[in-house]
Structure formats: C-alpha cells, structure tokens
mmCIF file of C-alpha atoms and ligand atoms in Angstrom:
data_model
loop_
_atom_site.group_PDB
_atom_site.id
_atom_site.type_symbol
_atom_site.label_atom_id
_atom_site.label_comp_id
_atom_site.label_asym_id
_atom_site.label_seq_id
_atom_site.Cartn_x
_atom_site.Cartn_y
_atom_site.Cartn_z
ATOM 1 C CA UNK A 1 -87.290 56.464 110.321
ATOM 2 C CA UNK A 2 -85.736 57.869 107.063
ATOM 3 C CA UNK A 3 -85.629 55.919 103.696
ATOM 4 C CA UNK A 4 -82.512 56.328 101.346
ATOM 5 C CA UNK A 5 -81.798 55.466 98.267
ATOM 6 C CA UNK A 6 -78.377 53.972 97.761
ATOM 7 C CA UNK A 7 -76.224 52.713 95.301
ATOM 8 C CA UNK A 8 -72.843 50.935 95.671
ATOM 9 C CA UNK A 9 -70.635 50.881 93.524
ATOM 10 C CA UNK A 10 -71.434 47.789 91.157
ATOM 11 C CA UNK A 11 -74.331 50.295 90.584
ATOM 12 C CA UNK A 12 -77.028 48.157 91.865
ATOM 13 C CA UNK A 13 -79.915 50.464 93.733
ATOM 14 C CA UNK A 14 -81.512 49.391 96.924
ATOM 15 C CA UNK A 15 -83.408 51.165 99.679
ATOM 16 C CA UNK A 16 -82.513 51.220 103.406
ATOM 17 C CA UNK A 17 -84.208 52.489 106.750
ATOM 18 C CA UNK A 18 -81.916 54.334 108.874
ATOM 19 C CA UNK A 19 -83.114 55.905 112.258
ATOM 20 C CA UNK A 20 -81.914 59.007 111.086
ATOM 21 C CA UNK A 21 -79.648 60.947 109.196
ATOM 22 C CA UNK A 22 -76.665 61.182 111.456
ATOM 23 C CA UNK A 23 -77.023 57.302 111.430
ATOM 24 C CA UNK A 24 -76.896 56.788 108.276
ATOM 25 C CA UNK A 25 -73.771 59.078 108.249
ATOM 26 C CA UNK A 26 -72.422 57.083 110.536
ATOM 27 C CA UNK A 27 -72.961 53.555 109.594
ATOM 28 C CA UNK A 28 -71.825 54.173 105.594
ATOM 29 C CA UNK A 29 -68.577 56.459 107.165
ATOM 30 C CA UNK A 30 -67.634 53.194 109.237
ATOM 31 C CA UNK A 31 -68.686 51.027 105.476
ATOM 32 C CA UNK A 32 -71.038 49.682 107.323
ATOM 33 C CA UNK A 33 -73.984 49.923 105.191
ATOM 34 C CA UNK A 34 -73.753 46.708 102.269
ATOM 35 C CA UNK A 35 -75.158 46.682 99.125
ATOM 36 C CA UNK A 36 -77.742 43.738 99.679
ATOM 37 C CA UNK A 37 -77.286 42.320 96.017
ATOM 38 C CA UNK A 38 -73.182 42.359 95.643
ATOM 39 C CA UNK A 39 -72.067 43.225 99.454
ATOM 40 C CA UNK A 40 -70.198 45.999 97.843
ATOM 41 C CA UNK A 41 -69.278 48.743 101.320
ATOM 42 C CA UNK A 42 -68.886 51.329 98.725
ATOM 43 C CA UNK A 43 -72.422 53.198 98.145
ATOM 44 C CA UNK A 44 -73.635 56.570 98.567
ATOM 45 C CA UNK A 45 -76.643 58.247 98.970
ATOM 46 C CA UNK A 46 -78.947 58.289 95.657
ATOM 47 C CA UNK A 47 -81.663 60.540 95.782
ATOM 48 C CA UNK A 48 -84.797 60.511 98.556
ATOM 49 C CA UNK A 49 -86.000 57.186 98.390
ATOM 50 C CA UNK A 50 -89.742 57.547 95.932
ATOM 51 C CA UNK A 51 -92.561 57.255 98.828
ATOM 52 C CA UNK A 52 -91.163 60.957 99.463
ATOM 53 C CA UNK A 53 -90.487 62.210 96.451
ATOM 54 C CA UNK A 54 -93.502 60.825 94.847
ATOM 55 C CA UNK A 55 -95.930 63.154 96.243
ATOM 56 C CA UNK A 56 -96.072 65.069 92.887
ATOM 57 C CA UNK A 57 -99.910 65.748 94.015
ATOM 58 C CA UNK A 58 -99.524 67.402 97.403
ATOM 59 C CA UNK A 59 -99.028 71.626 97.211
ATOM 60 C CA UNK A 60 -94.954 70.866 97.793
ATOM 61 C CA UNK A 61 -92.818 69.632 95.043
ATOM 62 C CA UNK A 62 -90.156 67.153 95.531
ATOM 63 C CA UNK A 63 -86.734 68.156 94.900
ATOM 64 C CA UNK A 64 -86.977 66.086 92.000
ATOM 65 C CA UNK A 65 -89.976 68.023 91.006
ATOM 66 C CA UNK A 66 -88.157 71.296 91.509
ATOM 67 C CA UNK A 67 -85.218 70.217 88.993
ATOM 68 C CA UNK A 68 -87.277 69.150 86.407
ATOM 69 C CA UNK A 69 -89.083 72.317 86.429
ATOM 70 C CA UNK A 70 -85.588 74.183 86.724
ATOM 71 C CA UNK A 71 -84.406 72.372 83.592
ATOM 72 C CA UNK A 72 -87.148 73.210 81.342
ATOM 73 C CA UNK A 73 -87.248 76.321 82.428
ATOM 74 C CA UNK A 74 -83.700 76.705 81.589
ATOM 75 C CA UNK A 75 -84.101 74.502 78.447
ATOM 76 C CA UNK A 76 -86.939 77.317 77.527
ATOM 77 C CA UNK A 77 -84.828 80.227 78.061
ATOM 78 C CA UNK A 78 -82.083 78.824 76.046
ATOM 79 C CA UNK A 79 -84.291 78.511 73.127
ATOM 80 C CA UNK A 80 -86.320 81.241 73.025
ATOM 81 C CA UNK A 81 -83.938 83.907 73.948
ATOM 82 C CA UNK A 82 -80.582 85.181 72.093
ATOM 83 C CA UNK A 83 -77.570 85.670 73.899
ATOM 84 C CA UNK A 84 -76.272 89.135 73.651
ATOM 85 C CA UNK A 85 -73.574 88.438 75.961
ATOM 86 C CA UNK A 86 -72.396 91.835 77.909
ATOM 87 C CA UNK A 87 -74.870 94.287 75.611
ATOM 88 C CA UNK A 88 -77.817 92.738 78.328
ATOM 89 C CA UNK A 89 -77.739 95.376 80.612
ATOM 90 C CA UNK A 90 -78.190 98.183 78.326
ATOM 91 C CA UNK A 91 -80.231 96.341 75.759
ATOM 92 C CA UNK A 92 -82.631 95.328 78.902
ATOM 93 C CA UNK A 93 -82.532 99.103 79.820
ATOM 94 C CA UNK A 94 -82.847 100.332 76.092
ATOM 95 C CA UNK A 95 -86.230 97.942 75.837
ATOM 96 C CA UNK A 96 -87.644 99.048 79.654
ATOM 97 C CA UNK A 97 -87.606 102.407 78.099
ATOM 98 C CA UNK A 98 -88.786 102.082 74.785
ATOM 99 C CA UNK A 99 -85.639 103.236 72.940
ATOM 100 C CA UNK A 100 -85.376 99.740 71.109
ATOM 101 C CA UNK A 101 -87.862 96.733 70.183
ATOM 102 C CA UNK A 102 -88.189 94.404 72.842
ATOM 103 C CA UNK A 103 -86.667 91.191 71.850
ATOM 104 C CA UNK A 104 -86.098 88.286 74.069
ATOM 105 C CA UNK A 105 -82.794 88.451 75.321
ATOM 106 C CA UNK A 106 -80.361 87.152 77.914
ATOM 107 C CA UNK A 107 -76.759 87.788 79.046
ATOM 108 C CA UNK A 108 -73.690 88.334 81.685
ATOM 109 C CA UNK A 109 -74.458 90.937 84.391
ATOM 110 C CA UNK A 110 -72.755 91.920 87.230
ATOM 111 C CA UNK A 111 -74.418 91.862 91.117
ATOM 112 C CA UNK A 112 -74.089 95.605 90.076
ATOM 113 C CA UNK A 113 -75.978 95.611 86.816
ATOM 114 C CA UNK A 114 -78.965 93.776 88.163
ATOM 115 C CA UNK A 115 -78.647 95.611 91.796
ATOM 116 C CA UNK A 116 -79.239 98.531 89.263
ATOM 117 C CA UNK A 117 -81.381 97.218 86.468
ATOM 118 C CA UNK A 118 -83.778 96.396 89.692
ATOM 119 C CA UNK A 119 -83.861 100.045 91.387
ATOM 120 C CA UNK A 120 -85.079 101.254 87.810
ATOM 121 C CA UNK A 121 -87.715 98.445 87.740
ATOM 122 C CA UNK A 122 -86.493 96.810 84.465
ATOM 123 C CA UNK A 123 -87.791 93.171 85.059
ATOM 124 C CA UNK A 124 -84.720 90.566 84.759
ATOM 125 C CA UNK A 125 -85.270 86.934 86.347
ATOM 126 C CA UNK A 126 -81.844 84.948 86.849
ATOM 127 C CA UNK A 127 -81.445 81.675 84.340
ATOM 128 C CA UNK A 128 -81.078 78.654 86.232
ATOM 129 C CA UNK A 129 -77.574 77.015 86.632
ATOM 130 C CA UNK A 130 -77.170 73.940 84.752
ATOM 131 C CA UNK A 131 -78.405 70.973 87.008
ATOM 132 C CA UNK A 132 -76.273 68.285 88.508
ATOM 133 C CA UNK A 133 -76.262 65.386 85.725
ATOM 134 C CA UNK A 134 -78.430 62.414 87.369
ATOM 135 C CA UNK A 135 -76.514 59.145 86.261
HETATM 136 ZN ZN1 ZN B 201 -74.283 45.904 94.870
#
C-alpha cells in the first residue's frame, strides 16, 4: 500500500491509499480519483504523505528535507559569493595557484572547464539549480 497526498483543482488536500503507484496512475488517469470535499476528478499528486517524509530523525532524509537543504545551500552560495560570470574558470585557477587573493566566487563554466579544473585539482562545487516552487 502507498499513501499519496493529493490535491484537487479547488486546492483541497487529501490523503488516499492505493495498492501501488501503478494503481494510482490508472485510477487517476481514468478520472476515478475524486476529491472527498468537492468531488472534483481533477486531482494531482502532491508531495509524499507525511508519514513517509517526516522521518527527519532517521538517517535518510526525505525529499522535502533534501530540497530544503539544497535551497538553503543555494541561498548561502548566492549570498556569500560574487558572480564573476565567464571569468570564473580563470579566477578559480589563479586563486588555486596563488596568483590571486582568495575570494568566494561563482560563475559560468562549460563542461570542459569543469573537467579541466577537476584535473588540475582546483576545488569547485556546483551550485544547485533553483528548486521548483511549492504551491
Ligand atoms: Zn476538492
């Protein structure tokens, strides 16, 4: 059994149990999943049910927890680094080689730049993409 938190087109949230995700897909696809509050068949799957995602004390964080951490990490990176755009690769390399004072920077790189920087041992990290907005 799997529990989904569903949302109808009138923004009602409700939980429903299904045998498995395929069962949900076929029932919802056929319009057989109705909102208990307004009867709308226009429902979409929301985030996983709280009894799955709320295990914050366990070693494995749920998807919302990971999303929250990524969002925080992204916000920190954005707040504490200077965007140097396409100069990133050169500046990161110069800092690594001591040709330039260290400063926290972010910028644009190509896949080739990333590969080259890694090969030279220049420590770089990807900035996580902007997460999808929750509604
Ligand atoms: Zn509804």
